[in-house]
Each structure stands twice: as C-alpha cells, then as structure tokens.
Short mmCIF file of C-alpha atoms and ligand atoms in Angstrom, two decimals:
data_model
loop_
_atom_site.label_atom_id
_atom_site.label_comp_id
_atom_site.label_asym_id
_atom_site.label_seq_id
_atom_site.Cartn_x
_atom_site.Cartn_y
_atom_site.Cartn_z
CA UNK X 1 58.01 27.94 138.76
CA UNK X 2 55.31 30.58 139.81
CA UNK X 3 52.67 29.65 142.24
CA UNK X 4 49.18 30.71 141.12
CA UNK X 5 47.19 33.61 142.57
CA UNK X 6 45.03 31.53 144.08
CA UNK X 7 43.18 34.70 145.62
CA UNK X 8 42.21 35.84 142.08
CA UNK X 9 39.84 32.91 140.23
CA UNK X 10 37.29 33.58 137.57
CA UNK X 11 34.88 31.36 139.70
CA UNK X 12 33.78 32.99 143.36
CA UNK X 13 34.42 30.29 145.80
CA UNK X 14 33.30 31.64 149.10
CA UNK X 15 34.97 31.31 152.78
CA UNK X 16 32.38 28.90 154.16
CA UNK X 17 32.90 26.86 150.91
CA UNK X 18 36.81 26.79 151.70
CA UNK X 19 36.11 26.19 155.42
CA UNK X 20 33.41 23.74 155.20
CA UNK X 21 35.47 21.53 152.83
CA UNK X 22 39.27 22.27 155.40
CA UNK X 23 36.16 20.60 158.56
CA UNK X 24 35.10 17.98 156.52
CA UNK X 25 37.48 16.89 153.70
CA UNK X 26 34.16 17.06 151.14
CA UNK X 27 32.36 20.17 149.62
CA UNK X 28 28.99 20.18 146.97
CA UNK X 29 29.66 23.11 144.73
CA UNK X 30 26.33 23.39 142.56
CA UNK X 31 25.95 24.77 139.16
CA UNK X 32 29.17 24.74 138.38
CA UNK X 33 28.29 23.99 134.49
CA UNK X 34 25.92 25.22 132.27
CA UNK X 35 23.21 23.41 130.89
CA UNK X 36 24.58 23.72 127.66
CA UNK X 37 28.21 23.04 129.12
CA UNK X 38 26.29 19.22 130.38
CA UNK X 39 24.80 18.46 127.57
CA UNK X 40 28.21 18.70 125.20
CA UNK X 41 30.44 16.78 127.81
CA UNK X 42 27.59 14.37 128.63
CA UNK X 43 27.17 13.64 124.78
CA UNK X 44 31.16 13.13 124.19
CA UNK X 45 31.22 10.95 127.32
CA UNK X 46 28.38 8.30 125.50
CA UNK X 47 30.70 8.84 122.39
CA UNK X 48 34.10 8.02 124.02
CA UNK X 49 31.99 5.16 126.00
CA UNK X 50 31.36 3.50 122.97
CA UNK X 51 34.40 3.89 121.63
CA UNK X 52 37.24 3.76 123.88
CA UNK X 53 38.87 0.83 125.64
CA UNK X 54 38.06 0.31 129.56
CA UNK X 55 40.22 0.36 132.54
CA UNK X 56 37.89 -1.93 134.55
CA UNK X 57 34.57 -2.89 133.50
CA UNK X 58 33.95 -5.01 137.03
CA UNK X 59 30.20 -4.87 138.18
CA UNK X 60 30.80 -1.87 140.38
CA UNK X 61 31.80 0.69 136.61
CA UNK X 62 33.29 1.46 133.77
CA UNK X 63 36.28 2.91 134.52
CA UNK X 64 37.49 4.63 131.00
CA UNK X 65 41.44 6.21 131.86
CA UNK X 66 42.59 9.75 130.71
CA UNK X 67 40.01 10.56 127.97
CA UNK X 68 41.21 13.94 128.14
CA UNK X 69 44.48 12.90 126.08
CA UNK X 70 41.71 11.90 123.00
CA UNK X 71 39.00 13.39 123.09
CA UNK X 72 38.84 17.37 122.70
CA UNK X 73 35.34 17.63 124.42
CA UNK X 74 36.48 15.73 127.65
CA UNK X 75 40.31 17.76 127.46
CA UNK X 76 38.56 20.82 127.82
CA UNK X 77 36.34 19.43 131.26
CA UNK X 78 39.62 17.95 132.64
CA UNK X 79 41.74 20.72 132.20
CA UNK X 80 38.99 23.29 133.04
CA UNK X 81 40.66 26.33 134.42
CA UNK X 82 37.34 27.00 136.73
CA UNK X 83 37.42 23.23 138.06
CA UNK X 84 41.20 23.48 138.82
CA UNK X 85 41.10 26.84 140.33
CA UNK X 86 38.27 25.96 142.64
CA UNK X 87 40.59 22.56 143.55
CA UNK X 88 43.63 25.01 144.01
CA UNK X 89 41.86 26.99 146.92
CA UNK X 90 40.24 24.25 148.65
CA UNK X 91 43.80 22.62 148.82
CA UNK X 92 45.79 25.58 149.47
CA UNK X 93 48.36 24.64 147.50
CA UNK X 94 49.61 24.70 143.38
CA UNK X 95 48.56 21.45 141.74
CA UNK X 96 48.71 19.43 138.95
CA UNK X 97 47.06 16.72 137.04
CA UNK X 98 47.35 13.20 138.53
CA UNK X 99 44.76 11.53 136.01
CA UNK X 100 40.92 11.88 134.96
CA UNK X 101 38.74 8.83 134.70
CA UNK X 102 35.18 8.54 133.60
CA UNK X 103 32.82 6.54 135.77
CA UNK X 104 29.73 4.62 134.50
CA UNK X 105 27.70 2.82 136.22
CA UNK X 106 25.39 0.69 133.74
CA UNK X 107 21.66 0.53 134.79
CA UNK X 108 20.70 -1.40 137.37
CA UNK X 109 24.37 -2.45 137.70
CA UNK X 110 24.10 -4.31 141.14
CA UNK X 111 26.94 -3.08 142.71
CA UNK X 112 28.20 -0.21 145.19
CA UNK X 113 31.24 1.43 145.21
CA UNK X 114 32.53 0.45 148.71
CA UNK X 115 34.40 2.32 150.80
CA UNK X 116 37.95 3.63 150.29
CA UNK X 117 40.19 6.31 150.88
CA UNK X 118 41.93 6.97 147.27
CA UNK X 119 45.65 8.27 148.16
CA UNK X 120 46.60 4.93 149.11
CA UNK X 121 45.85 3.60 145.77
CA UNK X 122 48.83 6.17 144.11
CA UNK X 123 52.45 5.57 143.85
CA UNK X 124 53.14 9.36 145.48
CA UNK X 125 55.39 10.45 147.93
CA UNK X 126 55.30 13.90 149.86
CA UNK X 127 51.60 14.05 148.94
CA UNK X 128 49.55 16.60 150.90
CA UNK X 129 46.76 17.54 150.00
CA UNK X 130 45.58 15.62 146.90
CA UNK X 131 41.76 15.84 145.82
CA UNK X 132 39.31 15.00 143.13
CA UNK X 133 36.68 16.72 141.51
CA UNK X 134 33.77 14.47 140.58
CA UNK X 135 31.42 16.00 137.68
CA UNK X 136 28.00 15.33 137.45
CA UNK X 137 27.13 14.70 133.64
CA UNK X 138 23.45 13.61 134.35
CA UNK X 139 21.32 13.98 137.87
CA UNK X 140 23.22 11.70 139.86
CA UNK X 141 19.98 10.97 143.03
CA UNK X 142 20.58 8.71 145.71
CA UNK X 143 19.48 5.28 143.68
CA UNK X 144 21.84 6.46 140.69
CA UNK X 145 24.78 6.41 142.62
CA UNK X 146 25.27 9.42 144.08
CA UNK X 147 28.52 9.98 146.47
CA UNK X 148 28.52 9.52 150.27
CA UNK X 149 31.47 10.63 152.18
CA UNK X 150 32.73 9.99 156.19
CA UNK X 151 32.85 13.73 157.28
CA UNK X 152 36.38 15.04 159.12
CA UNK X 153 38.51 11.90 158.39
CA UNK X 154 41.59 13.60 155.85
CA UNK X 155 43.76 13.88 158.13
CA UNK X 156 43.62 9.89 158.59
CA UNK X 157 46.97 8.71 156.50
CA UNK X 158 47.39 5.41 158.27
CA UNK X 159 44.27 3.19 156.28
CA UNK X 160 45.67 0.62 153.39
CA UNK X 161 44.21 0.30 150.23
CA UNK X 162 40.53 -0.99 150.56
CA UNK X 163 39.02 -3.78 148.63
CA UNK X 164 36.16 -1.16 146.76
CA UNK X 165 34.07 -4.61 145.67
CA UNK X 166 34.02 -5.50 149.90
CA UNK X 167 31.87 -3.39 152.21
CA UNK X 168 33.40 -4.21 155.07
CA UNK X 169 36.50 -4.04 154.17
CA UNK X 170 37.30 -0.15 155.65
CA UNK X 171 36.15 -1.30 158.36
CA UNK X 172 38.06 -4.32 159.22
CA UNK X 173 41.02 -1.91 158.24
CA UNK X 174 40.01 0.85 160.49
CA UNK X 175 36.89 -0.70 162.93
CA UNK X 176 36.45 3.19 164.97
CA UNK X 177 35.33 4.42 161.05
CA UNK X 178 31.84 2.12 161.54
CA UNK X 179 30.09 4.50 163.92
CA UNK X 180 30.85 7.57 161.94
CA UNK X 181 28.26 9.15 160.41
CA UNK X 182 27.43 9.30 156.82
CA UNK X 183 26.79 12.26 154.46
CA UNK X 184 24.53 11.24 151.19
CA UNK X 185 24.72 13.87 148.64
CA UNK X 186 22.66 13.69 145.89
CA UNK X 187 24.08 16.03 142.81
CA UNK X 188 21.92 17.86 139.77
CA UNK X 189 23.69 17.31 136.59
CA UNK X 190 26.56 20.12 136.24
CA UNK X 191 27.26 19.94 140.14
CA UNK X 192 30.18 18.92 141.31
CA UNK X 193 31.96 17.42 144.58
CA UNK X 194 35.12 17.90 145.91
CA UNK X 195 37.07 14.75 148.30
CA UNK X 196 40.24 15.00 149.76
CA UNK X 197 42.23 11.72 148.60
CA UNK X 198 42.20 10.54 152.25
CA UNK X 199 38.54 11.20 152.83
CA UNK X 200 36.71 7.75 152.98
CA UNK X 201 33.84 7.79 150.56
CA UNK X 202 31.90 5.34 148.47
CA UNK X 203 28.87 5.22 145.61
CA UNK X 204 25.14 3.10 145.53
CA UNK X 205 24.36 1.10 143.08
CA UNK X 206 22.65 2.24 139.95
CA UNK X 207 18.55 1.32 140.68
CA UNK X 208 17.89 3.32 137.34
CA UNK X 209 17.14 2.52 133.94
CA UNK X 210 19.51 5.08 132.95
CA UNK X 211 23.64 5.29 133.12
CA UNK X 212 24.94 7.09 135.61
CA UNK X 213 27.55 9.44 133.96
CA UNK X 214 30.57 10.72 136.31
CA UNK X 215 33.58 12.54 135.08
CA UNK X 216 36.53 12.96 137.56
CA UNK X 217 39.40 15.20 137.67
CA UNK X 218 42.03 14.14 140.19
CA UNK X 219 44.68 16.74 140.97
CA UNK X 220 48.01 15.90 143.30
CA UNK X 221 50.06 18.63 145.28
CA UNK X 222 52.19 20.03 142.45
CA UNK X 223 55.52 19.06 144.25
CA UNK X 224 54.70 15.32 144.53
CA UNK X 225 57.30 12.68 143.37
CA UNK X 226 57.07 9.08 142.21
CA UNK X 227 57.42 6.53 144.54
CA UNK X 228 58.33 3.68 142.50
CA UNK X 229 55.00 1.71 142.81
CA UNK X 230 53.09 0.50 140.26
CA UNK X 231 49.87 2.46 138.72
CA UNK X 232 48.62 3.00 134.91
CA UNK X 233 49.04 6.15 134.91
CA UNK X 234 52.91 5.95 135.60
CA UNK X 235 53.86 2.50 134.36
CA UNK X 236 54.66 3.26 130.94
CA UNK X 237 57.20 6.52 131.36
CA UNK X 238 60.03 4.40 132.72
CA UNK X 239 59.98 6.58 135.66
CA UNK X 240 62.50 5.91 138.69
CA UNK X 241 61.42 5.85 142.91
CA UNK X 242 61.83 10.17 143.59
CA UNK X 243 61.56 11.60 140.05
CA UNK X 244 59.04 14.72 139.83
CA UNK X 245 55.87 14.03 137.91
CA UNK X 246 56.54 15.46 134.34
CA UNK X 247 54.75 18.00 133.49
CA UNK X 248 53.60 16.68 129.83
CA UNK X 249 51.64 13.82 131.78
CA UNK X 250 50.72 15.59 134.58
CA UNK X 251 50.12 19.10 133.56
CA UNK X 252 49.91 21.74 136.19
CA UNK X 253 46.61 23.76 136.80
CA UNK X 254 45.43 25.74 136.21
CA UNK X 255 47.31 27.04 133.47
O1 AKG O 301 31.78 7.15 141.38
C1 AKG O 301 32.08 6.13 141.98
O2 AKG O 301 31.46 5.08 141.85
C2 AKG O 301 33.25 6.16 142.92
C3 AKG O 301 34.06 7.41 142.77
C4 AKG O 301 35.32 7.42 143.55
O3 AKG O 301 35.62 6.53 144.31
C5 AKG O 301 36.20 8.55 143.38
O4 AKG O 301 35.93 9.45 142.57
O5 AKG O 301 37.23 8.60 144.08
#
C-alpha cells in the first residue's frame, strides 16, 4: 500500500505547529471548522445523543462509540480528510482509524476526567505514534471541561491503565508526574487539539448550564496489529493476538 504525501495537505500545518506538538506531545490548532461546519456537526451530535445507545454514561460523560458508522453528519467529521491529514504530519507516519467517540459532559455533571495516558487502554501492538483529535462542537472554557495536558511526557510507555474516576491514581502509578506542570487549554467551538496516546491528560468538570459537546477522532499507526486483549471496538470481529487491523473497521486516512 502507498504511503500518503504527507508534504502535500489541503490544510497548511506549519513547522512550529509540527515541532511544538514532536516537544510536547499536545498541539491547539484553532479554526479548524467553519462556523457553519459547527453548527451542522454540533446539531447531529444532540440528534445522535438522543438517539443512540451509550458506551458509558458514568458521572464523568457520555461516551457514545463509533457514530461515524450511523450517522452521515458525524462520518463525514470522523473521516475528515483535513483532520486526518493534519494527524498524519504531526505523527509522521500513515494512519488509520482506531475508533471515534463522542464526549458529553451533562451540565453541572460533578465530575473530572482524571488523568490517564490512553494507549494503555488499546489492545495494540507495535504502536508508535497513536493520537487523537478532540473537536470542539461548542466553546469548550475552562469550567466546561476544557482539556489539560502534562507537557513532554509521550515518550513515557511504562504507565498502566489509570483509574479516569481517581485523581490520584497517575500518580500513585507514576509519583515523579505530580510536580509536572500543567497546560489548561481552553478551545472556541471548531478548534481542535491534538494528544499523543501516551501524553497524560485529563478534563474539569462541567460548571455550566450547558453540555459540553466533544467529538474525537482517534487514529493508530497504520501498521499496528491486534494484541489479543479485549476492547469494543475489536471484540466482535473474532480477531486473533497479531492479525492487522482490517481496513473496513479501521479505515486508513486519509483517503
Ligand atoms: O473529554 C474528556 O472528558 C476526556 C477526553 C479524553 O480523555 C481523550 O480524548 O482521550
């Protein structure tokens, strides 16, 4: 299979964008949608939320699993040739589709997301470089639950997978991670971030009256395989420890 040209995109990602996110494992990139863009994602993401079964509904969100396999509005965010293309150079490597989720965290919901790196979670092996892409669907400031990430930690690959309802939890796993300093960034709707799947990072609570709407796009080094472990995005394809990730499931982006 051809790697992509990731030199060529149709959105200009600059070299202190690249180099700021290979420092610290985390990038802002604002403006990435249009107004209009937000306001027809935003509107199928209260839709599907009404409509679709939830992951987890625990205090911290709502966690509603691959909407872009049912809903053409949300496909067309997930699979966003922009979003993937921007993911493909701050990776430096081809990747594919691992799964999206939609995040929504009720008002006044009462509950951080703690921190946690999120490659430890996934049943991958040979995984290098794997990031997400969180999407902004409404102005995400501090007391809505914006993101806050540990700068210069994705190179750590030796944390195991963190309780995300315990906030200490990361750090009885890893006790050096407590003096590091946190980076709060609040996001405009149509902004999004960038984490690298070992970068620690959590979420405040929603203080607002209104939901806080995240969509998430989380791509894997295209030459990952399946480790055998258990995760809802794999457990229903029969799928044996070493296979590749099909490409039906998993599609590679951006395409
Ligand atoms: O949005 C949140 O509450 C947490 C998001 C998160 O952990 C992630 O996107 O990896």
């Amino acid at each position: 299979m051809a790697a992509p040209d990731i030199t060529s995109t149709p959105f200009a990602l600059d070299e202190a964008t690249i180099a700021s996110y290979r420092v610290n494992g985390f990038v802002h990139v604002p403006n990435v949608l249009t107004g209009e863009e937000v306001a027809r994602f935003r509107a199928a993401a209260e839709r599907v939320h009404a409509t679709k079964q939830v992951l987890s509904d625990a205090p911290v969100f709502n966690q509603i699993f691959q909407v872009w396999k049912d809903d053409a509005d949300l496909r067309e965010l997930t699979l966003n040739a922009d979003l993937a293309s921007i993911a493909t150079q701050l990776a430096g490597v081809p990747v594919r589709l691992w799964h999206d989720h939609m995040l929504v965290k009720a008002p006044h919901n009462g509950a951080a997301t703690e921190f946690h790196q999120d490659a430890p979670y996934w049943p991958h092996r040979d995984a290098t470089r794997s990031l997400s892409c969180w999407v902004a669907l409404t102005d995400v400031p501090v007391e809505r639950g914006c993101m806050t990430f540990l700068p210069g930690l994705h190179e750590r690959r030796d944390i195991r997978p963190i309780d995300l309802n315990d906030a200490k939890d990361l750090f009885s796993a890893a006790p050096d991670l407590q003096w590091r300093p946190w980076v709060t960034i609040p996001l405009r709707a149509g902004d999004v971030t960038f984490h690298s799947a070992w970068t620690p990072h959590r979420a405040n609570p929603n203080d607002t009256d209104e939901h806080r709407w995240a969509h998430v796009n989380i791509y894997v080094d295209r030459d990952v395989v399946y480790n055998g472990g258990p995760h809802p995005a794999t457990d229903h394809l029969g799928l044996a420890d070493g296979d590749a990730l099909p490409d039906d499931e998993f599609p590679p982006l951006p395409r």
